[in-house]
Structure formats: structure tokens, C-alpha cells
Coordinates of C-alpha atoms in Angstrom, one line a residue:
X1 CA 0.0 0.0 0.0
X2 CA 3.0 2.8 0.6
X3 CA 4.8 4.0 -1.9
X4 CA 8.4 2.5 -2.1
X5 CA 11.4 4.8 -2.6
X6 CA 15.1 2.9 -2.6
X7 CA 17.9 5.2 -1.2
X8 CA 20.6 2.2 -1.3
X9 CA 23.3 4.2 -2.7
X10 CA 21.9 7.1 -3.2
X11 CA 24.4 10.3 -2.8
X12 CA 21.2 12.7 -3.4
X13 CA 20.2 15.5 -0.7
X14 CA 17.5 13.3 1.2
X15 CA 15.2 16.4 0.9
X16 CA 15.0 16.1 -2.5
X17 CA 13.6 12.8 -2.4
X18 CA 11.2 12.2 0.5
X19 CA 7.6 12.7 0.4
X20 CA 5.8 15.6 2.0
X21 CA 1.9 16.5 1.6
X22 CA 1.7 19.5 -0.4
X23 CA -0.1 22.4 1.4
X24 CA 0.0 26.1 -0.2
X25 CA -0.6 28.5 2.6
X26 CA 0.1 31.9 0.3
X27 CA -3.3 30.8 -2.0
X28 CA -5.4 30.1 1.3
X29 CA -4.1 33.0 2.4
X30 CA -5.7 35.2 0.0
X31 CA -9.1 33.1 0.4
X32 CA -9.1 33.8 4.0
X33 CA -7.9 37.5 3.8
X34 CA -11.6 38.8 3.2
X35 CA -12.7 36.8 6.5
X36 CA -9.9 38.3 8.4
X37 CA -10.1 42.0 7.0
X38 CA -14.2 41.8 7.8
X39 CA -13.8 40.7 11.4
X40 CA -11.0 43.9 11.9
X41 CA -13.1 46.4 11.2
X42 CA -16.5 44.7 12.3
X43 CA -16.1 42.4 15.0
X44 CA -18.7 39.9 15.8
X45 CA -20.7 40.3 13.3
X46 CA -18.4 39.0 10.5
X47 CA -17.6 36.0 12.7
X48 CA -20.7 35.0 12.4
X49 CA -21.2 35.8 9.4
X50 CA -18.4 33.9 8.7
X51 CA -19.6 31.0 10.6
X52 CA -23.2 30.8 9.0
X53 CA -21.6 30.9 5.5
X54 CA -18.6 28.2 6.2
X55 CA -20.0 25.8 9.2
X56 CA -23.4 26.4 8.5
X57 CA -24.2 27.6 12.2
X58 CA -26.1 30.2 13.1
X59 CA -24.7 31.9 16.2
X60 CA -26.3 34.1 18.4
X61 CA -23.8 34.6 21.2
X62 CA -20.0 33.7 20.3
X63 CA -19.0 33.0 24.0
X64 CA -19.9 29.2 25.3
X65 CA -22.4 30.0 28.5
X66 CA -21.2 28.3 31.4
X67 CA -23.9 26.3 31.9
X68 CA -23.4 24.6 28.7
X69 CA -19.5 24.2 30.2
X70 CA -20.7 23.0 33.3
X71 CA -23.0 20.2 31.6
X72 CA -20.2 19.0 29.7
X73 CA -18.2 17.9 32.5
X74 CA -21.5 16.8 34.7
X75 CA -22.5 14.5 31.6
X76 CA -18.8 13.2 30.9
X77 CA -18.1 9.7 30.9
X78 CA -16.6 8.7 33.7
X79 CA -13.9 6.5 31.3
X80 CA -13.0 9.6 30.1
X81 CA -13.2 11.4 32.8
X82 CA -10.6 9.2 34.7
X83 CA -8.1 9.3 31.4
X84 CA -8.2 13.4 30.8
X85 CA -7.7 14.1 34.5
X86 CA -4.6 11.3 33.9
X87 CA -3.3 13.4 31.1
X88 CA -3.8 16.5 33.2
X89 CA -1.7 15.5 36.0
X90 CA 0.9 14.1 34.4
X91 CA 1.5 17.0 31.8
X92 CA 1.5 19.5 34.7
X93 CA 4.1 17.5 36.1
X94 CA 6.5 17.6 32.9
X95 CA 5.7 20.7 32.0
X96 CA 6.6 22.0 35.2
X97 CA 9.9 20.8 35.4
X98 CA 10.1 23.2 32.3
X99 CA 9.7 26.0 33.8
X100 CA 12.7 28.4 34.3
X101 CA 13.9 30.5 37.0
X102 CA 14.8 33.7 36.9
X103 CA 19.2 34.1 37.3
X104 CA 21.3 36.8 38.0
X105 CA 24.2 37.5 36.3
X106 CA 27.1 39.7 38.7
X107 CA 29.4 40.9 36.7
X108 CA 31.5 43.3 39.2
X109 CA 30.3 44.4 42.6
X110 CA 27.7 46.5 41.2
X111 CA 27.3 45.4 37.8
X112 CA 24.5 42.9 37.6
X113 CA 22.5 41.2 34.7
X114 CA 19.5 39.7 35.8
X115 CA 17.1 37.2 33.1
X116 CA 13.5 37.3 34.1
X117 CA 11.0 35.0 32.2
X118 CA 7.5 36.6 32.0
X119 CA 4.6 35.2 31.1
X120 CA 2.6 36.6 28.0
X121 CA -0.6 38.5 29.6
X122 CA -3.1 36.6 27.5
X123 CA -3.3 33.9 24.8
X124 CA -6.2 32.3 22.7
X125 CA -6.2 28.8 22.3
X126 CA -7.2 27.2 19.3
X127 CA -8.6 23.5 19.3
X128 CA -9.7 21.7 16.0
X129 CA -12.9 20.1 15.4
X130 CA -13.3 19.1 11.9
X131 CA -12.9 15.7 10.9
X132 CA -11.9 14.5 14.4
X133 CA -12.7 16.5 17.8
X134 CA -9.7 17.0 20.5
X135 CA -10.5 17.3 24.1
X136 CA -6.3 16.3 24.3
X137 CA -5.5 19.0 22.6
X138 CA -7.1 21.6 25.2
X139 CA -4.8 19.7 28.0
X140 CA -1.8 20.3 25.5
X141 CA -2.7 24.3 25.2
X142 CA -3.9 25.0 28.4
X143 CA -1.6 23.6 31.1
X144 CA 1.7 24.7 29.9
X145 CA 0.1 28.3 29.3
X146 CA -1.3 28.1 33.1
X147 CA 2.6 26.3 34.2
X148 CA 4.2 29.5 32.2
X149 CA 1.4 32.0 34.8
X150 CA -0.5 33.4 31.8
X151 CA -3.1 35.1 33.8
X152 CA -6.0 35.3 30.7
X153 CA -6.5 32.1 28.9
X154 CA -9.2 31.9 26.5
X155 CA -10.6 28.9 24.0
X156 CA -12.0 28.0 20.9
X157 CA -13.3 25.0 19.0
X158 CA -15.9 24.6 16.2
X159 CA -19.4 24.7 16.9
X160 CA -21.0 21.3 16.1
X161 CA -24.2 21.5 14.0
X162 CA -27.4 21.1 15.8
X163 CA -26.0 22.2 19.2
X164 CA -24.2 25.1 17.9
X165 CA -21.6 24.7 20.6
X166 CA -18.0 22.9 20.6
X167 CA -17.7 18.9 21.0
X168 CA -18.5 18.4 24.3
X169 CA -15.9 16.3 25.2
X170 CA -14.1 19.6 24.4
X171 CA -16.1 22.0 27.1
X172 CA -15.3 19.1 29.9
X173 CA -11.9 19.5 29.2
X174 CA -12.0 23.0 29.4
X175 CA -14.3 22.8 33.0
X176 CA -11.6 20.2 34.4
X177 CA -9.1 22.6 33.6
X178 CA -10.8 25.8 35.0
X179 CA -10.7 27.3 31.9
X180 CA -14.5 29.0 31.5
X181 CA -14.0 31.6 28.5
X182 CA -14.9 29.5 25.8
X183 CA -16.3 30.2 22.1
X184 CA -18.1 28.2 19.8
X185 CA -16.0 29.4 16.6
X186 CA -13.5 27.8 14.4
X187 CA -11.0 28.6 10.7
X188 CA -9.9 31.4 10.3
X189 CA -12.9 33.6 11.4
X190 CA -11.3 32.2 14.9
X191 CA -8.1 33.6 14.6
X192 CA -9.4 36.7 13.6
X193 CA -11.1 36.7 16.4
X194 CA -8.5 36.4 18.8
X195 CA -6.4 38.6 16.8
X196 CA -8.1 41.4 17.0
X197 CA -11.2 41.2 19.0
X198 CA -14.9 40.6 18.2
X199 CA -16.1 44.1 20.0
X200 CA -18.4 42.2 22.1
X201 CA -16.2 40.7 25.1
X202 CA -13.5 38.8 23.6
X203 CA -10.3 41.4 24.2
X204 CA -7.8 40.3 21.8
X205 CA -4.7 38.5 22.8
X206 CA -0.7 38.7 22.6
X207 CA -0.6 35.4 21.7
X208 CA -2.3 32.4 19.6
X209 CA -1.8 28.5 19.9
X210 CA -3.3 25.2 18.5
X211 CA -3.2 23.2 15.3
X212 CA -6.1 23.6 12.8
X213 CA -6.0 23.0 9.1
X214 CA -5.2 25.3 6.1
X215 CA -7.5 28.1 6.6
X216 CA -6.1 28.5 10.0
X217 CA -2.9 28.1 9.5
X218 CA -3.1 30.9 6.7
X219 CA -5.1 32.9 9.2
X220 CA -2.0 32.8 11.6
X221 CA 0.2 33.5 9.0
X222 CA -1.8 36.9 8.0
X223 CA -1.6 38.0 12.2
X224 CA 2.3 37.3 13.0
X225 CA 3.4 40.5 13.8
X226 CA 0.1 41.5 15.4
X227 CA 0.2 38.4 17.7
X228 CA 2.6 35.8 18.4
X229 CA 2.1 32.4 16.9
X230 CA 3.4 29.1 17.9
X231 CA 4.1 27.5 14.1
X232 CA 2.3 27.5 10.8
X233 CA 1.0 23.7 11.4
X234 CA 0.7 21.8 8.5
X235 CA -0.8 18.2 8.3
X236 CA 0.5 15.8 10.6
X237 CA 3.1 13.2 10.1
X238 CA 5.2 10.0 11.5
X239 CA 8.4 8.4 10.7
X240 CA 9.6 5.1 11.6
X241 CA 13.4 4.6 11.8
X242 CA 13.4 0.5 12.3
X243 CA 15.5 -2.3 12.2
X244 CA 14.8 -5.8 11.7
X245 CA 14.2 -6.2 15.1
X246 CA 10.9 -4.2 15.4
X247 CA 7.6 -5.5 15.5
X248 CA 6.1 -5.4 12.2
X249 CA 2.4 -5.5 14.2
X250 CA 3.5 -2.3 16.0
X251 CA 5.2 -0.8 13.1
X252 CA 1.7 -1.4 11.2
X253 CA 0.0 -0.2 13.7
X254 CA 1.3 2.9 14.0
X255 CA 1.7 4.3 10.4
X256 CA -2.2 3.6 10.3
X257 CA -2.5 5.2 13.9
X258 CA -1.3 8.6 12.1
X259 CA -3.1 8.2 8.7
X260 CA -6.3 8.0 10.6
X261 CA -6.3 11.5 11.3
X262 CA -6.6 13.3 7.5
X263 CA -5.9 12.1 4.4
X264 CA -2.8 14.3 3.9
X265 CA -1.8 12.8 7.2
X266 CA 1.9 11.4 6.2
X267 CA 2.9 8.1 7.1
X268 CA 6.8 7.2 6.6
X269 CA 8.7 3.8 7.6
X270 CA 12.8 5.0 7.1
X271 CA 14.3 1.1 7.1
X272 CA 17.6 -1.1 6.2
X273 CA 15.0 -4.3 6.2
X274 CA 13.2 -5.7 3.1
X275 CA 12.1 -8.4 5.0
X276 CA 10.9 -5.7 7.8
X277 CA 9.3 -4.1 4.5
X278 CA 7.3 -7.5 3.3
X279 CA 6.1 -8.2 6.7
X280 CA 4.7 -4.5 7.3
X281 CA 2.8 -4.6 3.8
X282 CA 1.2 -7.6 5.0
X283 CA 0.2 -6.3 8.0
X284 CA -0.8 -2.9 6.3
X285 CA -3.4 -4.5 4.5
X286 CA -4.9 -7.0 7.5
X287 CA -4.9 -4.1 9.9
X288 CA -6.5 -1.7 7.4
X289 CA -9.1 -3.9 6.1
X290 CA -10.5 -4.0 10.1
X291 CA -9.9 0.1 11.0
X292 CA -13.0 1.9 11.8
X293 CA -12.1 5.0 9.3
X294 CA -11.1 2.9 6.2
X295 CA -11.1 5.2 3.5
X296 CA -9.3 8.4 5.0
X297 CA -6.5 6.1 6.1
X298 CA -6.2 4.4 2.8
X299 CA -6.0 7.6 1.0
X300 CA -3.3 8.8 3.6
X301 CA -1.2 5.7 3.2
X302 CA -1.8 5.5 -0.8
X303 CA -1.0 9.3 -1.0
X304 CA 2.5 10.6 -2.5
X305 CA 3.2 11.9 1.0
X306 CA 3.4 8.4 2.8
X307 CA 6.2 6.1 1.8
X308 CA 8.7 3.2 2.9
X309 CA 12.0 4.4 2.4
X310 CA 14.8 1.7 1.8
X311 CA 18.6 2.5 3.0
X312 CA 21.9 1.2 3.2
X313 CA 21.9 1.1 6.7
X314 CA 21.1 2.7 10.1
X315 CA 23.8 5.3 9.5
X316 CA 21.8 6.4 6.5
X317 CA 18.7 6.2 8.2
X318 CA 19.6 8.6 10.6
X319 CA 20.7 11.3 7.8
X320 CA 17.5 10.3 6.2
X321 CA 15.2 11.1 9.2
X322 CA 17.2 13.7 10.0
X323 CA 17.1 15.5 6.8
X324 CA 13.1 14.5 6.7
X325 CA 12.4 16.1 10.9
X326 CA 9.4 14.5 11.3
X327 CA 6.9 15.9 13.6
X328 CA 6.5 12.1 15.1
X329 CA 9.5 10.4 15.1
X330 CA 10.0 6.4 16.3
X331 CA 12.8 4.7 16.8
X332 CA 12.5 0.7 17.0
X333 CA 15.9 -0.9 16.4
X334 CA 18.4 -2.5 18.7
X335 CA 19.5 0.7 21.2
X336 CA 16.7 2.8 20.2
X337 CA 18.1 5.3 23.4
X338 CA 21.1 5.3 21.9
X339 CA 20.3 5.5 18.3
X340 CA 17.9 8.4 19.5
X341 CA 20.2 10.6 21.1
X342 CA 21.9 10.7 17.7
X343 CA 18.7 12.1 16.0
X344 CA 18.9 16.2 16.0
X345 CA 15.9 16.8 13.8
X346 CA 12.3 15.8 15.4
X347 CA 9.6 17.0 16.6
X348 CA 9.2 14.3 19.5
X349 CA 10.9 11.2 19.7
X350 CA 9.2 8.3 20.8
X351 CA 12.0 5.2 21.9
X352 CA 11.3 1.7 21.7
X353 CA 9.0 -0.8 20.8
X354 CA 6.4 0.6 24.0
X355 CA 6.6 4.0 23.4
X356 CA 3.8 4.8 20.3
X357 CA 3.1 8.3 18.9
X358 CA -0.5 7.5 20.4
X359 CA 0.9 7.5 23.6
X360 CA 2.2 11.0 23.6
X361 CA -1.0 12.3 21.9
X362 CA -2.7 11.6 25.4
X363 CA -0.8 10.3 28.1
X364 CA 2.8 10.7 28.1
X365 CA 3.3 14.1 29.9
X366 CA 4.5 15.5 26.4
X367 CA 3.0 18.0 24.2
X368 CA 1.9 16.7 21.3
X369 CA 1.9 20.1 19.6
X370 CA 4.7 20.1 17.1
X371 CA 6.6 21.3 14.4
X372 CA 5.5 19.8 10.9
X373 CA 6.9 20.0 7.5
X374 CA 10.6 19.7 8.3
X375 CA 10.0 22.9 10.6
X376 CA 11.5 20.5 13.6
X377 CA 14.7 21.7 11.8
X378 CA 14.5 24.9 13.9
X379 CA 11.2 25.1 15.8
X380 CA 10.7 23.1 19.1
X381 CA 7.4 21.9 19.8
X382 CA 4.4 23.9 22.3
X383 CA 5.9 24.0 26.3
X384 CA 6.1 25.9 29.0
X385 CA 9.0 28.6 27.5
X386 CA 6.0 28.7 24.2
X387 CA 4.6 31.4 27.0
X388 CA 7.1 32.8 28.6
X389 CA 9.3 36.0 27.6
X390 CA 12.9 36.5 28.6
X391 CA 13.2 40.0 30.3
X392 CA 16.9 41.3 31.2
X393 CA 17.1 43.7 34.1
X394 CA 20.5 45.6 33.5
X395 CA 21.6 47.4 36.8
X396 CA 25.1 49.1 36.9
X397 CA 26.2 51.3 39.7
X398 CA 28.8 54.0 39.3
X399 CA 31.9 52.4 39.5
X400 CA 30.7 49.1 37.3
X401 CA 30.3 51.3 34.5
X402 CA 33.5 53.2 34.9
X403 CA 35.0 50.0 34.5
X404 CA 33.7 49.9 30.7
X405 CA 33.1 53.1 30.1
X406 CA 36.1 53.3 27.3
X407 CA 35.5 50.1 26.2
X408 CA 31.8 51.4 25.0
X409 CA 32.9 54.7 23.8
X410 CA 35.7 52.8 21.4
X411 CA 33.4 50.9 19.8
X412 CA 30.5 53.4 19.5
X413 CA 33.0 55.4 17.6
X414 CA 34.0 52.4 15.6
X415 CA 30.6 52.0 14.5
X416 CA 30.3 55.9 14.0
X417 CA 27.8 56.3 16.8
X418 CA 29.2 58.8 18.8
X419 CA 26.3 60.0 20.9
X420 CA 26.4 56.3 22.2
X421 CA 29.4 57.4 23.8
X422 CA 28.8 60.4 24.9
X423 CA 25.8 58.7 27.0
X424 CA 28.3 57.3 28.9
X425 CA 31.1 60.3 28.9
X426 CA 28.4 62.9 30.1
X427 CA 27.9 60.8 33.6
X428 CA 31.6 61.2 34.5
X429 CA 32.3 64.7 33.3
X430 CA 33.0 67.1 36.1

């Protein structure tokens, strides 16, 4: 079922060669720029607009009452209830060993640097709901915002047709997380939203977080500057670096895992192993044939972004995978830890035959919000540091800044800035 591409030998930049969904954010970019531009200058009123014309909800009041957030969590299974409060607690706990402390710097007996991390005042959260809803993914925004001390947190998801309100799955999450400002309103109209207010009680925010699909991502794209984003999220994606010591079950198992959740989902095995190769075919096709979403995972798997990718080696592997930065990265060969410290492009790595991607979508204590599209390259995935901001107190007494006083004036001169210097002259003249 995936598409095979043979790299034995091959001295070609890896890039080059490896699959990726296409996804062109500059043309939805000018489709969403009327929806954005409308809700600037009118607020509420274009959001729903905007959501009557593209959900096909009529909204009344944008904001989710808190009744309606309150019956979520009374009416929540109590499965489910048991297996979000899990996630809670044990993201809270790795997310707060993120956080940083503040350090001083002393630099002479009254020259000090100190580095302060502030949180950002307030973000909007964004939480799909298209083809698949994501009560995980309002644990993955909200507690490392509330870790960092952001003191205004708000949310949004899609209203569902026929309640006109987000999944409710989604509102208990919100209610087990305290989190009570809440609107029913998703694409880009949400962004906007957040971006720049609706004029009716939602203030706008610093900053916006959250995967969504094209139109949000565009929808970011048009407000960076205005607010901070996390990453321009494009569709989701795993890599398997494997040996033939992996499970070809589990290996199955987990490209289908990922494929299940769009069909531009990307779906990668990286392996030395044609035997590993034969016997995950195989199990492609049993484990598909039974899968409750059959024909977005088949189009996912069949689609030019998925692939199993034949190498040399592991040595190869690894320049392969690196060179790919997957978003979702496993490593199931003999001394996956040690074959994973070598990795220095991912997203997350998950080591081992018993740690699956699906593992850190819920209950890991991970984020599961990460950089896609070779963006792991440079971009780290959401935390705790996503929310903070690094503020340097610089606090020199008289005789710390004598001691670099000429230092500062030769190279303000250098650079032909001489009133720099002269800042610092005019303190000690007599």
C-alpha cells in the first residue's frame, strides 16, 4: 500500500527525495484575507457571518455559556473522565519541570544582569474540530500556558451542528481545567477573532496556539506581527526509523495510527530491512481492512506523502530522518536510546518498541503540539517557554560602568555612533 522509494546508494540531498503532503498557505491566504479583514473592522458580526456561510451555524452569542460548560463535564463519561484528569496530572508535572527561574548574572560588585521569564498576559487557544474532535488537545494548550502564569487564557473550537456549541468532550476539558472563556467558533474567522477582538467581550490576545487545518494556518500566517504564533501547522506526520528487530504488528499499527487523522496525514517507515518491508505490507493490509475509518487512512497511506523508504543502513537512516524532521518520530531498532540521542531533527521522539506516537497524543506528559513539514529543523514543539518571555534587568552602579566606560565609547566610535558614547562620557564629566 505505501509507496516505495530505494535510497541504497543514493548520494542525493535526502530532501529532495522524501515525500511531503503539499499544502500552499500563500493561495489560502488570499481566500481567508476577506474573512480576516471583515472581522478587523467589524467584530462579531463578521464571525458570524463567517460562521453561517462556512460551518453552517447560526450563532447568536459567540461565548460558550457556562452552563453549557458546566453540563459537559457533569455529563462526561466517567472512562473519560478518569483518562483526561490522567493526562492533566501528568502533563502538569513535565511541563513543570520546564519552567525556568529567573538568574542573576554579577558581573562586578555592582554590575548585575538579571534574566527574568514573564509570562505573556493573554493567549487564545485554538482546538480543532473538523474531521476528528480533540479534548487532548485543550490539556496540551492550556496547562503549559497556566505552568508559564498566563493570567488570561481563552478557547475556541468549532461549533458542532445542531448544538451550535463545541464537541462536548471539548467544554469538559475545558471545565476540568478551569478554563471557563470559551467560544463556539472555528477557521480562520477564529483567529481573527482572537487577533483582533470581536467588539463584544472577547479582548484580543498577545498570543495564539493550536493546530487547525489550512485556513487557520493561513489565518496565523496573516496575524504574525500582530500576535505571536506558535508554528504555521501543517498536516500531521510519523516516521519510523526501524530495524529488523521491530515488530512489524507495531510498526503497522502505528503508520495507520497517524493516517487515521486526514488524508494528507503522512505516514513514513525509514528502514535497512526488506524483510521488515514485506512483513509490514502484509500487516498494512490486515490491519487496514479491520480500521473503523477505512477510506481516509487508505487515501493517507496510498497518497505521495506516505512512503517506505529503503537504506543502506542505520547510518543512513539517521541522515535520512534527520534530513526528513518529522513531527512524530519512532525509533525501533536494537538501542533505540542510543540511536535516538543521535537524531537532531524531530519534533518528538518516541524510543522503543512501547513508546507509540499515540501515547504522547494523550498520556505521556509531552505536548503533542509540534513542528511539521521539516519545521523540527529549527522550531521546538508547544511548552512551557511557548509562554514565557525572557526580560533582562541591566543594573550598573557607578563604579561598574566606569570599569567599561572606554570600552563602549571605542566601539561606539567604531561603529560611528558617537552620541552612544557620549551617553556614557556625560555621567563622569566634572
Amino acid at each position: 500500500m505505501l509507496n516505495r522509494i530505494d535510497l541504497r546508494g543514493s548520494t542525493t540531498d535526502p530532501r529532495r527525495l522524501l515525500p511531503r503532503a503539499a499544502m500552499d498557505v500563500s493561495v489560502a491566504t488570499e481566500q481567508v484575507r476577506p474573512i480576516v479583514e471583515a472581522i478587523r473592522e467589524h467584530g462579531a458580526s463578521a464571525v458570524r457571518d463567517a460562521t453561517r456561510r462556512l460551518d453552517g451555524v447560526e450563532l447568536t452569542d459567540l461565548r460558550v455559556p457556562a452552563a453549557a460548560i458546566a453540563a459537559a463535564e457533569a455529563g462526561l463519561d466517567p472512562a473519560v473522565r478518569a483518562a483526561l484528569l490522567e493526562s492533566i496530572k501528568r502533563a502538569r508535572k513535565v511541563h513543570g519541570d520546564q519552567r525556568r527561574t529567573e538568574v542573576t548574572t554579577l558581573l562586578s560588585t555592582s554590575g548585575t544582569v538579571t534574566q527574568r521569564w514573564v509570562p505573556v498576559r493573554r493567549v487564545g487557544l485554538y482546538v480543532p474540530g473538523g474531521l476528528a474532535v480533540y479534548p487532548s488537545s485543550v490539556i496540551m494548550n492550556v496547562v503549559p500556558a497556566q505552568v508559564a502564569g498566563v493570567p488570561s487564557i481563552a478557547v475556541t473550537s468549532p461549533p458542532q451542528k445542531g448544538t451550535g456549541l463545541p464537541n462536548v468532550n471539548i467544554l469538559a476539558a475545558c471545565a476540568l481545567l478551569g478554563i471557563d472563556e470559551v467560544y463556539a467558533v472555528g477557521g480562520a474567522q477564529a483567529i481573527a477573532m482572537f487577533g483582533y477582538g470581536d467588539q463584544e467581550g472577547c479582548e484580543p490576545v498577545d498570543m495564539i496556539t493550536g493546530p487547525g487545518n489550512i485556513w487557520v494556518t493561513a489565518a496565523k500566517r496573516m496575524l504574525r506581527g500582530i500576535v505571536g504564533i506558535d508554528a504555521e501547522a501543517g498536516p500531521t506526520e510519523i516516521a519510523i526509523l526501524a530495524d529488523d528487530t521491530a515488530d512489524p504488528r507495531h510498526v503497522a499499527a502505528d503508520l495507520i495510527s497517524q493516517a487515521e487523522h486526514d488524508p494528507l496525514a503522512a505516514s513514513v517507515l525509514v528502514t535497512p530491512s526488506l524483510e521488515l518491508v514485506e512483513a509490514v505490507e502484509q500487516e498494512i493490509a490486515r490491519q487496514v481492512a479491520a480500521t473503523k475509518h477505512l477510506e481516509r487512512v487508505t487515501e493517507a497511506l496510498t497518497g505521495t506523502q506516505s512512503a517506505t523508504v529503503i537504506v543502506d543502513d542505520l547510518e543512513q537512516g539517521l541522515r535520512v530522518v534527520d534530513a526528513y524532521g518529522a513531527e512524530h518520530l519512532e525509533i525501533q531498532t536494537r538501542d533505540a536510546r542510543a540511536v535516538a540521542e543521535r537524531v537532531w531533527n524531530a519534533g518528538a521522539i518516541f524510543v522503543g518498541a512501547w513508546s507509540p506516537v499515540s501515547l504522547g497524543d494523550y498520556c505521556a506528559g509531552s505536548n503533542h503540539v509540534l513542528p511539521t513539514g521539516g519545521c523540527a529543523r529549527h522550531s521546538s514543539g508547544l511548552s512551557t517557554q511557548t509562554f514565557l518571555r525572557g526580560v533582562q534587568l541591566i543594573e550598573y552602579g557607578r563604579d561598574a560602568l566606569a570599569e567599561v566606560a572606554d570600552h563602549v565609547v571605542a566601539l561606539s566610535e567604531a561603529e560611528d555612533l558617537p552620541a552612544h558614547g557620549a551617553a556614557v562620557k556625560v555621567r563622569f564629566a566634572q
